[in-house]
JSON list of C-alpha atoms (C1' of nucleotides) in Angstrom, two decimals:
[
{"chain": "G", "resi": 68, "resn": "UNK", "atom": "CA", "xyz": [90.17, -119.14, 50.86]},
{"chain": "G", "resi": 69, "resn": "UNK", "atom": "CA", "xyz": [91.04, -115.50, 50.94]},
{"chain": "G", "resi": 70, "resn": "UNK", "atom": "CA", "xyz": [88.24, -115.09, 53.03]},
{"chain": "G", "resi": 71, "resn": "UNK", "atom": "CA", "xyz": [88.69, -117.81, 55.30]},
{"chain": "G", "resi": 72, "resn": "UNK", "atom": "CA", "xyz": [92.27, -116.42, 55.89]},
{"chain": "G", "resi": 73, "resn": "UNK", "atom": "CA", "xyz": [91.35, -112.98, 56.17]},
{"chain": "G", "resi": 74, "resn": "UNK", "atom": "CA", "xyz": [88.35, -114.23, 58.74]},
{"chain": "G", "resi": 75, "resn": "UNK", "atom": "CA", "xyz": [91.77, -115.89, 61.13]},
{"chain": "G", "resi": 76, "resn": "UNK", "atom": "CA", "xyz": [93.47, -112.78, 60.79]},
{"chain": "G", "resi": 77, "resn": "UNK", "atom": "CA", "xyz": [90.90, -110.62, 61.74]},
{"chain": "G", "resi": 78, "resn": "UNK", "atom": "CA", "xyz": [89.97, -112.89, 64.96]},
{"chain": "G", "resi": 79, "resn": "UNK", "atom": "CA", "xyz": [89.45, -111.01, 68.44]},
{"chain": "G", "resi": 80, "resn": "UNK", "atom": "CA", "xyz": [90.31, -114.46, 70.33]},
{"chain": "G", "resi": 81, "resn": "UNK", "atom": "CA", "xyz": [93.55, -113.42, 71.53]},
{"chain": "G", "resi": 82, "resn": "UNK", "atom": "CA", "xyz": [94.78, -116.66, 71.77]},
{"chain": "G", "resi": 83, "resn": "UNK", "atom": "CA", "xyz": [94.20, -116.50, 67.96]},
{"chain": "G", "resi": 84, "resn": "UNK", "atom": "CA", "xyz": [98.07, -117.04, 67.29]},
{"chain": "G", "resi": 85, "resn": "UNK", "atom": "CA", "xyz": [100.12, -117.30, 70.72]},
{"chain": "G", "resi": 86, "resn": "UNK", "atom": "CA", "xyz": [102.81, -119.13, 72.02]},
{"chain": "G", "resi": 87, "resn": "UNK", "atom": "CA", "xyz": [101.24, -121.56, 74.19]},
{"chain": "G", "resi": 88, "resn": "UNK", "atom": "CA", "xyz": [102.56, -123.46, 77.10]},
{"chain": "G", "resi": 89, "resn": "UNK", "atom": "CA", "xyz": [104.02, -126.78, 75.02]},
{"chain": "G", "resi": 90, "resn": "UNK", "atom": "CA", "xyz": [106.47, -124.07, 73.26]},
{"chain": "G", "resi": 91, "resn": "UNK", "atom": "CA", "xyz": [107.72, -123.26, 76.29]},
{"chain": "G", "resi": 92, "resn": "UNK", "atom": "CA", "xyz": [107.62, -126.34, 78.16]},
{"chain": "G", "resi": 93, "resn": "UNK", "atom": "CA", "xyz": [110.90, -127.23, 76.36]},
{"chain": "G", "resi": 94, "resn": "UNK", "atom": "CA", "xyz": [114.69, -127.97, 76.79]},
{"chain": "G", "resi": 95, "resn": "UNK", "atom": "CA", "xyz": [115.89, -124.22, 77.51]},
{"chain": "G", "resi": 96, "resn": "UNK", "atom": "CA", "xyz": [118.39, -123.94, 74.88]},
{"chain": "G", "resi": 97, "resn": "UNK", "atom": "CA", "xyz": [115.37, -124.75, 72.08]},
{"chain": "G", "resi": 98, "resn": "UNK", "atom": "CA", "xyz": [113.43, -122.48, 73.50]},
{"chain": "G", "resi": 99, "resn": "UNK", "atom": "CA", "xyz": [115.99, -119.77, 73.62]},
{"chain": "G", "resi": 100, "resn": "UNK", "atom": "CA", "xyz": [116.63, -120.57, 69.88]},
{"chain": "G", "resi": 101, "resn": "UNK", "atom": "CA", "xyz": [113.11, -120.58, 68.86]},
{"chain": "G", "resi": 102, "resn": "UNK", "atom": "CA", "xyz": [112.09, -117.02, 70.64]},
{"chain": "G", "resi": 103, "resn": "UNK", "atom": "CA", "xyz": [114.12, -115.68, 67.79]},
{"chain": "G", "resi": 104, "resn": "UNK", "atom": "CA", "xyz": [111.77, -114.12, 65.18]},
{"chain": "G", "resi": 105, "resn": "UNK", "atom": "CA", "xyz": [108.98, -114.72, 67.39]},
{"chain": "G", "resi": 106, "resn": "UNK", "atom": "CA", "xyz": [107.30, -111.37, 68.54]},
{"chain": "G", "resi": 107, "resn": "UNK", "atom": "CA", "xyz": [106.91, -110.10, 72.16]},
{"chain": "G", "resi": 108, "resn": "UNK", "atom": "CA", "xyz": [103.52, -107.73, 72.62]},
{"chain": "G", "resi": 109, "resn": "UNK", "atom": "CA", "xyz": [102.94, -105.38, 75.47]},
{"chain": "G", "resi": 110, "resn": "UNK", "atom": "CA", "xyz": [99.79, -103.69, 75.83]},
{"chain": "G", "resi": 111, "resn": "UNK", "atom": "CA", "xyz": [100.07, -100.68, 77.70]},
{"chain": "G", "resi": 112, "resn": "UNK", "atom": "CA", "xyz": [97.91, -97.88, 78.80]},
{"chain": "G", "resi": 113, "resn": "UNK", "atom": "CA", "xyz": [98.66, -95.85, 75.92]},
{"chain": "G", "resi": 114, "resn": "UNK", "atom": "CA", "xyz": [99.15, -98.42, 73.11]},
{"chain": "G", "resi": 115, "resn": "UNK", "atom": "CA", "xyz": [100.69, -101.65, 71.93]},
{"chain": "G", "resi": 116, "resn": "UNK", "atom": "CA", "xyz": [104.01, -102.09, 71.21]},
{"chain": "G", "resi": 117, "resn": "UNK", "atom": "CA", "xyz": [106.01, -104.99, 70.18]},
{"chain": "G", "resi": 118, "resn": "UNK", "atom": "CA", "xyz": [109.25, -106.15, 69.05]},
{"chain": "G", "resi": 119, "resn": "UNK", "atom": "CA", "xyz": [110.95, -109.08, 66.97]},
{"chain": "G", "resi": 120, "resn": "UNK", "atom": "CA", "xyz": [112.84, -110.66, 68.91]},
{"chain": "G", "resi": 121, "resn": "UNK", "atom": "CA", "xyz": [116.57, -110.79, 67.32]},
{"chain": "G", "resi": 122, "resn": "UNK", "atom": "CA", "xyz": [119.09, -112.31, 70.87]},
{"chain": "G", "resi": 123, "resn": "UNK", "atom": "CA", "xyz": [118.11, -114.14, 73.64]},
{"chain": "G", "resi": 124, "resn": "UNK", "atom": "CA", "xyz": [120.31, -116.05, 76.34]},
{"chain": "G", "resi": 125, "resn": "UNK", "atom": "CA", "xyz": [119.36, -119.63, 78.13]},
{"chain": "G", "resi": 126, "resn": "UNK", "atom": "CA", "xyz": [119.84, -119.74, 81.91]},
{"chain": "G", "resi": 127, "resn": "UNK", "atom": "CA", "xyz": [119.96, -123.52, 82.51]},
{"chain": "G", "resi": 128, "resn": "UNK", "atom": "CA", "xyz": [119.47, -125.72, 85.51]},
{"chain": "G", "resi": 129, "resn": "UNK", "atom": "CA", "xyz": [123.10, -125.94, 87.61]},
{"chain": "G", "resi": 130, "resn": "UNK", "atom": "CA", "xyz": [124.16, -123.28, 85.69]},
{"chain": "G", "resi": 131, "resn": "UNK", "atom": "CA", "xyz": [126.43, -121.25, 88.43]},
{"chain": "G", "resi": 132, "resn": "UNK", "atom": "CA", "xyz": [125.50, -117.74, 86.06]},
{"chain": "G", "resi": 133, "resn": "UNK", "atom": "CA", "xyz": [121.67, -118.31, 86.81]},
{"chain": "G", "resi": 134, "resn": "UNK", "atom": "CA", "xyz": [119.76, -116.61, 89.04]},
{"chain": "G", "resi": 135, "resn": "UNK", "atom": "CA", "xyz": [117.77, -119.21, 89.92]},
{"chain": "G", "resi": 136, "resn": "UNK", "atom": "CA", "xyz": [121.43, -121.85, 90.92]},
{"chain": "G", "resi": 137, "resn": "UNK", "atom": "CA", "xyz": [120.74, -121.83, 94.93]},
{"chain": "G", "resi": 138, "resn": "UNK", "atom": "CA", "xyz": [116.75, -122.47, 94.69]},
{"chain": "G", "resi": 139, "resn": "UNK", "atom": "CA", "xyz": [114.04, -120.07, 94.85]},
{"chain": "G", "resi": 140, "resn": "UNK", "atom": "CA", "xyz": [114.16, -116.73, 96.58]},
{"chain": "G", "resi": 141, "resn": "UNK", "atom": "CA", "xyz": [112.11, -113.73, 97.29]},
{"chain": "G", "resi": 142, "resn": "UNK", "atom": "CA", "xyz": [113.65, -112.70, 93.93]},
{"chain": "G", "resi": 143, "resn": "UNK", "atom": "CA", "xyz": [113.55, -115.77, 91.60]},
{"chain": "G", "resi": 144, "resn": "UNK", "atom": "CA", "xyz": [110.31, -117.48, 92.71]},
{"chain": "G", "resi": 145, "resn": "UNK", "atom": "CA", "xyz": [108.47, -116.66, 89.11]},
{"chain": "G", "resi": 146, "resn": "UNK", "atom": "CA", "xyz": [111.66, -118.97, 87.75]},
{"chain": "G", "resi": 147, "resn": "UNK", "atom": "CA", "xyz": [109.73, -121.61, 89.34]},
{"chain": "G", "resi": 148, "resn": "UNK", "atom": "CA", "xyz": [106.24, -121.20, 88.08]},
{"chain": "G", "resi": 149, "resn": "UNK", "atom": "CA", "xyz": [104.68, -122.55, 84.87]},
{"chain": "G", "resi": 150, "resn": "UNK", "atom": "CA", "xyz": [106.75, -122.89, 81.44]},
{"chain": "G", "resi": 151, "resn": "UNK", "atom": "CA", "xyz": [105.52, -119.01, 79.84]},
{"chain": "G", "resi": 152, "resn": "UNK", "atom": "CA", "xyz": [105.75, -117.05, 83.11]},
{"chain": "G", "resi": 153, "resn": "UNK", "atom": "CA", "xyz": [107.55, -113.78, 83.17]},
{"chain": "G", "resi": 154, "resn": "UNK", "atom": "CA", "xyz": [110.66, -113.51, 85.58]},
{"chain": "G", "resi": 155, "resn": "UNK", "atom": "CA", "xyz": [111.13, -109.43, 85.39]},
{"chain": "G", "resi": 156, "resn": "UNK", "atom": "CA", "xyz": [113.85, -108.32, 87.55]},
{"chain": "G", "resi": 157, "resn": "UNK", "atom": "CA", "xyz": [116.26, -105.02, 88.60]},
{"chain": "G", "resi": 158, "resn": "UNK", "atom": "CA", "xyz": [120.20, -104.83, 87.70]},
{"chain": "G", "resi": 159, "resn": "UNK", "atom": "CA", "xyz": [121.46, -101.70, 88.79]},
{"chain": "G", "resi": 160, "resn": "UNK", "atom": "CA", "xyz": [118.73, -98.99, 87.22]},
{"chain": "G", "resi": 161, "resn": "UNK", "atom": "CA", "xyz": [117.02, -100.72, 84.79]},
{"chain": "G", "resi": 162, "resn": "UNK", "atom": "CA", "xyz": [115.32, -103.96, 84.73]},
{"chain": "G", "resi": 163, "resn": "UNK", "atom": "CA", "xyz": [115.34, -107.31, 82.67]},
{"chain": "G", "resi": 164, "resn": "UNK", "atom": "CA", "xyz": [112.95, -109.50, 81.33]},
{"chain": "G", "resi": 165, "resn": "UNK", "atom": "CA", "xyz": [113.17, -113.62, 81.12]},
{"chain": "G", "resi": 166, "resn": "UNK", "atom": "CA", "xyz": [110.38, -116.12, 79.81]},
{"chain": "G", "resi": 167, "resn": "UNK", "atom": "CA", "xyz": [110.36, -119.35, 81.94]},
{"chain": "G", "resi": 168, "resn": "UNK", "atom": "CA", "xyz": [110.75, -122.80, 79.81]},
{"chain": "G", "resi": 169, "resn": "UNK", "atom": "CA", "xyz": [110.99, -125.56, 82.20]},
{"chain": "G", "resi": 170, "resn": "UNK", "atom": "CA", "xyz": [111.30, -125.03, 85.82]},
{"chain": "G", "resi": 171, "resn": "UNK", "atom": "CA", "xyz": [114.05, -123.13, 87.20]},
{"chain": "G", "resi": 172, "resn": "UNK", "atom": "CA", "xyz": [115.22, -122.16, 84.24]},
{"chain": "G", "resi": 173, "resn": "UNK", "atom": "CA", "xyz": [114.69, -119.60, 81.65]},
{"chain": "G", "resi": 174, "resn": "UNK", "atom": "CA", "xyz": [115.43, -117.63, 78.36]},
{"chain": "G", "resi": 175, "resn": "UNK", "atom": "CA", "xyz": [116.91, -113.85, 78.73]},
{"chain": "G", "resi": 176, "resn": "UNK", "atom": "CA", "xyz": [115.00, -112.07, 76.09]},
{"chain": "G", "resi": 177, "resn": "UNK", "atom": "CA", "xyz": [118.27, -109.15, 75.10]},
{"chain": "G", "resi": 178, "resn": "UNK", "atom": "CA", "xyz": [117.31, -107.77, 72.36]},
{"chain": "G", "resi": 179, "resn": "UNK", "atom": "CA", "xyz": [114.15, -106.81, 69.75]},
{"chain": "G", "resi": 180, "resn": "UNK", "atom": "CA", "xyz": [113.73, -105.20, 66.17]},
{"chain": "G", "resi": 181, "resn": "UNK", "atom": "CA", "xyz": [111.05, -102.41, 66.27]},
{"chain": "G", "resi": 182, "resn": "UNK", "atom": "CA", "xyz": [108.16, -102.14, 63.63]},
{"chain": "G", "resi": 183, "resn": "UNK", "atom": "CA", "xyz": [109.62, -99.59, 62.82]},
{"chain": "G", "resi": 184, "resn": "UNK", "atom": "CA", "xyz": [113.14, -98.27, 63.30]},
{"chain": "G", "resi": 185, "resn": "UNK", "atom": "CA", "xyz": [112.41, -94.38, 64.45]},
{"chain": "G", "resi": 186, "resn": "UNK", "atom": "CA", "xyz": [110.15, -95.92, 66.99]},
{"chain": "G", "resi": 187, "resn": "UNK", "atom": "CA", "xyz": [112.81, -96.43, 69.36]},
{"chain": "G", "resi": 188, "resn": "UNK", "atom": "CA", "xyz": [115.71, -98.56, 70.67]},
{"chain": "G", "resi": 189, "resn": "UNK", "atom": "CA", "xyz": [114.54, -102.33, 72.22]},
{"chain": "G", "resi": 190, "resn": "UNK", "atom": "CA", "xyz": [118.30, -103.23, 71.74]},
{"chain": "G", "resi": 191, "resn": "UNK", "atom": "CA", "xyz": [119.83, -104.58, 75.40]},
{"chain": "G", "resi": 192, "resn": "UNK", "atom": "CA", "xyz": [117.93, -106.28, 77.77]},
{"chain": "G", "resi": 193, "resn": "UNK", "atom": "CA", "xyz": [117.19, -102.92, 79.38]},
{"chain": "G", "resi": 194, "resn": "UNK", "atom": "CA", "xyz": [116.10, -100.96, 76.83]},
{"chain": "G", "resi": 195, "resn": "UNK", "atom": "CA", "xyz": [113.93, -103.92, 75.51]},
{"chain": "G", "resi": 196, "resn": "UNK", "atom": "CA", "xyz": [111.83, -103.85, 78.58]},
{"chain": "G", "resi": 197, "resn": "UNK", "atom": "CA", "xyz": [111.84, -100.04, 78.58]},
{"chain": "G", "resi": 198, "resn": "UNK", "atom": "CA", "xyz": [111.29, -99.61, 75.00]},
{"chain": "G", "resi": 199, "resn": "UNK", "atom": "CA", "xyz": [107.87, -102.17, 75.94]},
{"chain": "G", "resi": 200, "resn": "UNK", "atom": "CA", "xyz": [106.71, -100.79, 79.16]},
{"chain": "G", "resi": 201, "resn": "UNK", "atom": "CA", "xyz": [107.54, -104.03, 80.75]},
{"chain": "G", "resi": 202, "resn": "UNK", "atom": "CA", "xyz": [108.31, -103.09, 84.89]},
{"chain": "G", "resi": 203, "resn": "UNK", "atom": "CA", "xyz": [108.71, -105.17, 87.67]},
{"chain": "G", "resi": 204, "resn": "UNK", "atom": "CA", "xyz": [105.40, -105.39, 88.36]},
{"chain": "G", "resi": 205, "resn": "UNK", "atom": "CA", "xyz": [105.05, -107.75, 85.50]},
{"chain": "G", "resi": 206, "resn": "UNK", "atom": "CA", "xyz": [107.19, -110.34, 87.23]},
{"chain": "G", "resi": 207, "resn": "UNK", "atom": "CA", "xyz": [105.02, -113.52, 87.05]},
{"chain": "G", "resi": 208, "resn": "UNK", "atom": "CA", "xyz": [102.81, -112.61, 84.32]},
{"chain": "G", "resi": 209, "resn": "UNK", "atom": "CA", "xyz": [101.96, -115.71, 82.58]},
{"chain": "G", "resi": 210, "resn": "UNK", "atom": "CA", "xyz": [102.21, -115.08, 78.55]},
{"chain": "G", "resi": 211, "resn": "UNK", "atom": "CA", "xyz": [100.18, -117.54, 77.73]},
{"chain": "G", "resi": 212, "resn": "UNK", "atom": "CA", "xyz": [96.65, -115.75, 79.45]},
{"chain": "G", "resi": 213, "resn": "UNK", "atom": "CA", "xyz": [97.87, -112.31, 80.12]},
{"chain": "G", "resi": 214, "resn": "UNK", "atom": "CA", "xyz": [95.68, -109.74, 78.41]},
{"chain": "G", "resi": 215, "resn": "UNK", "atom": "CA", "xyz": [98.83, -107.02, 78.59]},
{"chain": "G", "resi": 216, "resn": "UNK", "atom": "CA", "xyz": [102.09, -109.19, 77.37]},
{"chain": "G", "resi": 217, "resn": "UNK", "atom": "CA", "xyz": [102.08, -112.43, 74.98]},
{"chain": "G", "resi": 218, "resn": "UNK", "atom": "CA", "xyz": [104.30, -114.09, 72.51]},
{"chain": "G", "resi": 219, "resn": "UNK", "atom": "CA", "xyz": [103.25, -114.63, 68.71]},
{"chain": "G", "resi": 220, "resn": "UNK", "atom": "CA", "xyz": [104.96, -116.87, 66.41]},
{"chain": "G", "resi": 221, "resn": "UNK", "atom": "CA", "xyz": [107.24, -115.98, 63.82]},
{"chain": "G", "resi": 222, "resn": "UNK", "atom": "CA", "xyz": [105.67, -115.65, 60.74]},
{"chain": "G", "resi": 223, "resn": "UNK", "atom": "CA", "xyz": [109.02, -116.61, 58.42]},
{"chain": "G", "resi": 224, "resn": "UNK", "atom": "CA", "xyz": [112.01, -118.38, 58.84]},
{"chain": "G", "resi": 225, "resn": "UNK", "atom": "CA", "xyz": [114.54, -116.45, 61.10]},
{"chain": "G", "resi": 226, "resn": "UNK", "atom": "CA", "xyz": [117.46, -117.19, 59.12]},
{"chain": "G", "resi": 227, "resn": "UNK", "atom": "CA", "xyz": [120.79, -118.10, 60.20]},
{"chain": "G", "resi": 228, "resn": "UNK", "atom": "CA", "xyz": [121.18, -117.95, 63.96]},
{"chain": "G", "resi": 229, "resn": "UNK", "atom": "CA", "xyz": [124.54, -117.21, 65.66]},
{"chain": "G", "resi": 230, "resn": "UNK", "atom": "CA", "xyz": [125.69, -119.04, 68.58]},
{"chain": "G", "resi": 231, "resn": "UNK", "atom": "CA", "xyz": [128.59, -117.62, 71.30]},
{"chain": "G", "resi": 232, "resn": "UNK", "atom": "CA", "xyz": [128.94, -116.66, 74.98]},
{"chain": "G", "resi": 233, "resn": "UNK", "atom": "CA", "xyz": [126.75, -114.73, 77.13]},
{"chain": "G", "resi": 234, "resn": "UNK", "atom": "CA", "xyz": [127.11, -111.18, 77.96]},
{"chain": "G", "resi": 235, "resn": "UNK", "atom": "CA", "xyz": [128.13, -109.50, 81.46]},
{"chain": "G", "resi": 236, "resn": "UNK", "atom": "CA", "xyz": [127.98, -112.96, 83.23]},
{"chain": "G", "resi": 237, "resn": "UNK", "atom": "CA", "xyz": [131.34, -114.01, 85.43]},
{"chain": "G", "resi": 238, "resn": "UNK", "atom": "CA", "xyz": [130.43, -117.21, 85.69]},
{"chain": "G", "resi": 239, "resn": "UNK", "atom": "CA", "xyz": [130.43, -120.15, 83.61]},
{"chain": "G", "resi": 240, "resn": "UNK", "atom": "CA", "xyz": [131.04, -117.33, 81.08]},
{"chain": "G", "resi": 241, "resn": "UNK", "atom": "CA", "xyz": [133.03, -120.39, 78.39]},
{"chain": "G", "resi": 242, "resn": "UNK", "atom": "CA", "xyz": [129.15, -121.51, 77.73]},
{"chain": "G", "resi": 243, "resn": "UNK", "atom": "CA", "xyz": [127.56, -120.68, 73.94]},
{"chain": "G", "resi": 244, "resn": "UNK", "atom": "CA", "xyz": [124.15, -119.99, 75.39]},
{"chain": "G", "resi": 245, "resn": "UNK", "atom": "CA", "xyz": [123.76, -116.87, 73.47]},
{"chain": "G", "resi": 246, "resn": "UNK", "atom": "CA", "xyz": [121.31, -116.75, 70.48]},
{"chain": "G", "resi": 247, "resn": "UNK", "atom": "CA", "xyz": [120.96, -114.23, 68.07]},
{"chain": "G", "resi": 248, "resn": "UNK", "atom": "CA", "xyz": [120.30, -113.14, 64.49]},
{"chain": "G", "resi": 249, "resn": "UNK", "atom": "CA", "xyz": [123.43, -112.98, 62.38]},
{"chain": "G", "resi": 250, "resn": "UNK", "atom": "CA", "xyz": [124.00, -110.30, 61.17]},
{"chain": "G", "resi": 251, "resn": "UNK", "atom": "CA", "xyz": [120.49, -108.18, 62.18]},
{"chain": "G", "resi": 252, "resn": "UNK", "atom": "CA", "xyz": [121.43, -104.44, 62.99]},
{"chain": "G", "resi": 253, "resn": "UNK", "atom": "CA", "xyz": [119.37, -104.63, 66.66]},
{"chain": "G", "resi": 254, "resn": "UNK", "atom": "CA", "xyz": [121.56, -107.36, 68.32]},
{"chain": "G", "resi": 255, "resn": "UNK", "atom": "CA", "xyz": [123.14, -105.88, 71.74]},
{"chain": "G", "resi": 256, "resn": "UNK", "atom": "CA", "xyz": [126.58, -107.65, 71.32]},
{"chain": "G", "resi": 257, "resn": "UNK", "atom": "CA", "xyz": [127.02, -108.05, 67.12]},
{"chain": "G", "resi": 258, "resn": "UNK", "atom": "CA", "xyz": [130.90, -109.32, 68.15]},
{"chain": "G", "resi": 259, "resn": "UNK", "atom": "CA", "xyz": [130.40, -111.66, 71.26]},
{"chain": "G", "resi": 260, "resn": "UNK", "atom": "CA", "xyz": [133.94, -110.97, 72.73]},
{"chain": "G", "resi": 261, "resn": "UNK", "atom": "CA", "xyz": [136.28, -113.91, 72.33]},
{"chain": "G", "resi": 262, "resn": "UNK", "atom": "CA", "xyz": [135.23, -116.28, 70.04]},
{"chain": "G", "resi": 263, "resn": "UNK", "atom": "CA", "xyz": [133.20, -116.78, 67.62]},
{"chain": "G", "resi": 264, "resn": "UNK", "atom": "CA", "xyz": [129.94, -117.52, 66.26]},
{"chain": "G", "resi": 265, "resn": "UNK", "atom": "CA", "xyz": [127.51, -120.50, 64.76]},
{"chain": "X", "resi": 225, "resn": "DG", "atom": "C1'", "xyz": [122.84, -105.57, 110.66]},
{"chain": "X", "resi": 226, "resn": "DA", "atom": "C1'", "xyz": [126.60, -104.59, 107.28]},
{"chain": "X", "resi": 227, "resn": "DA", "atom": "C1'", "xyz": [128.86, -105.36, 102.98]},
{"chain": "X", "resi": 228, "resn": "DA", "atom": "C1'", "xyz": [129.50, -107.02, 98.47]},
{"chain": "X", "resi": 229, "resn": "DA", "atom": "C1'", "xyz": [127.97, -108.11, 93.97]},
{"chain": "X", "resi": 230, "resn": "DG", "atom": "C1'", "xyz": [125.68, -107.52, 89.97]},
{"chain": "X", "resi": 231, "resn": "DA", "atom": "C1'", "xyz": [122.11, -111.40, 83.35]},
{"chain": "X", "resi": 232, "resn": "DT", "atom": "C1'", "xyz": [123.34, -102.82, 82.45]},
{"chain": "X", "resi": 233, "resn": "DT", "atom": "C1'", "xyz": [123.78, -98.52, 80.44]},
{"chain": "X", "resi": 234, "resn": "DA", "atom": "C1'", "xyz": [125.54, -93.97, 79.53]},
{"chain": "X", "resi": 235, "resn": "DC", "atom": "C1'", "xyz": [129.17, -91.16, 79.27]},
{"chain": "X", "resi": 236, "resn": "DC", "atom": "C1'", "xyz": [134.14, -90.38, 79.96]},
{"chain": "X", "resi": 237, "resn": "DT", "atom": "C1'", "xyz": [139.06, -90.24, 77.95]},
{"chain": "M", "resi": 173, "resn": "DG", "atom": "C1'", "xyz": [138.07, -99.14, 75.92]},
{"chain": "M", "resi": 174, "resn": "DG", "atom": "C1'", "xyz": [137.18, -97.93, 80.87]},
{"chain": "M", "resi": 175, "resn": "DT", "atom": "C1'", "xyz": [134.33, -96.51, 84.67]},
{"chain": "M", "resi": 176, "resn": "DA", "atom": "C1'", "xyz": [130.67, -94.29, 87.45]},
{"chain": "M", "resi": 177, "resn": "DA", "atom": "C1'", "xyz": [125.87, -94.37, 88.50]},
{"chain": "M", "resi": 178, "resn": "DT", "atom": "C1'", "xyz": [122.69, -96.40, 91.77]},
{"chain": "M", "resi": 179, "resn": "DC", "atom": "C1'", "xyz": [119.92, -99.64, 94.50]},
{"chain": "M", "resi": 180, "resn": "DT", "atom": "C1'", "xyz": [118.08, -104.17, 95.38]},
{"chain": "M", "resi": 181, "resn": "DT", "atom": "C1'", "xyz": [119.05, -108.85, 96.61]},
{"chain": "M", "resi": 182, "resn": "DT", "atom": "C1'", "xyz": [121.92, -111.94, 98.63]},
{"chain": "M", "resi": 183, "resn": "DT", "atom": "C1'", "xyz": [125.46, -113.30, 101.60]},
{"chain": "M", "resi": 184, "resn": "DC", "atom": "C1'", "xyz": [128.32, -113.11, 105.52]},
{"chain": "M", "resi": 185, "resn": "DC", "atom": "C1'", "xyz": [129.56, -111.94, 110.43]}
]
DNA sequence: GAAAAGATTACCT
DNA sequence: GGTAATCTTTTCC
């Protein structure tokens, strides 16, 4: 048995242990809740990097705060591909990344814990995708057969998960679609203003 | 074509 | 806690 387990964890299929395209092809609020603990991999140049993921934030279908609430556009169109495609776009200077679940709709991936904590800061949707190497040109990249960016399962229970508003939205800004680790140290927002969590 | 509005962050008081 | 930076996308005339 130990070497049947050490054989899986020593597998070159990269599809060895992925998220696959039923995980995603979810209600957006269970996927948004089930990202957390899950790990996000980017493969860059240089090296690998990943992050556990610790907050993420649903973007739901007639949902006035989503990007994708008047159709698709020039910008949005990966919002409307396959359940596991990356939507990657620019606010201001930085830019954010979101993981499609059913179409039109997607999960805001905000924050990460580092394997280590000197490595640097993936806290904030910004400095998650800068912390990974993620750019704009990944916008579309499907997760589930990209060589460069994936998603593995968590490998423990996440623990208790707090529940509140979203951050920096104006509208529809009353909705709990915020996820995140209570309590973890690398969550953007640890006091979601106004109320509270759970 | 012009103007406004950001799913943010860093740095100010 | 407030605001400037900075630039693309979207919307409006």
């Amino acid at each position: 048995m130990a070497s049947r387990s050490a054989t899986v964890a020593r597998s070159s299929s990269p599809n060895a242990r992925r998220l696959g395209r039923a995980f995603f092809d979810r209600p957006t609020v269970a996927v948004a809740r089930a990202l957390l603990g899950a790990e996000l991999w980017v493969v860059s140049a240089r090296e690998a990097r990943g992050v556990r993921l610790v907050e993420t934030e649903a973007y739901v279908a007639r949902d006035p705060a989503s990007h994708a609430f008047r159709g698709p556009t020039a910008r949005n169109r990966s919002m409307f591909l396959a359940p596991g495609t990356l939507y990657v776009y620019r606010i201001h200077q930085v830019v954010c990344a979101n993981v499609v679940s059913r179409r039109g709709e997607a999960v805001l991936l905000r924050a990460g814990a580092p394997r280590a904590p000197l490595e640097g800061n993936p806290s904030g949707p910004g400095r998650l995708c800068r912390f990974l190497g993620i750019e704009l040109a990944d916008d579309g990249t499907d997760t589930i057969t990209s060589g460069r960016i994936g998603f593995r399962p968590r490998s423990r229970p996440p623990g208790p998960v707090s529940l509140g508003p979203r951050v920096g939205v104006s509208r529809a800004e009353h909705r709990r679609l915020r996820f995140s680790l209570a309590g973890d140290p690398w969550v953007s927002r640890p006091r979601p203003p106004g109320r509270d969590s759970r």
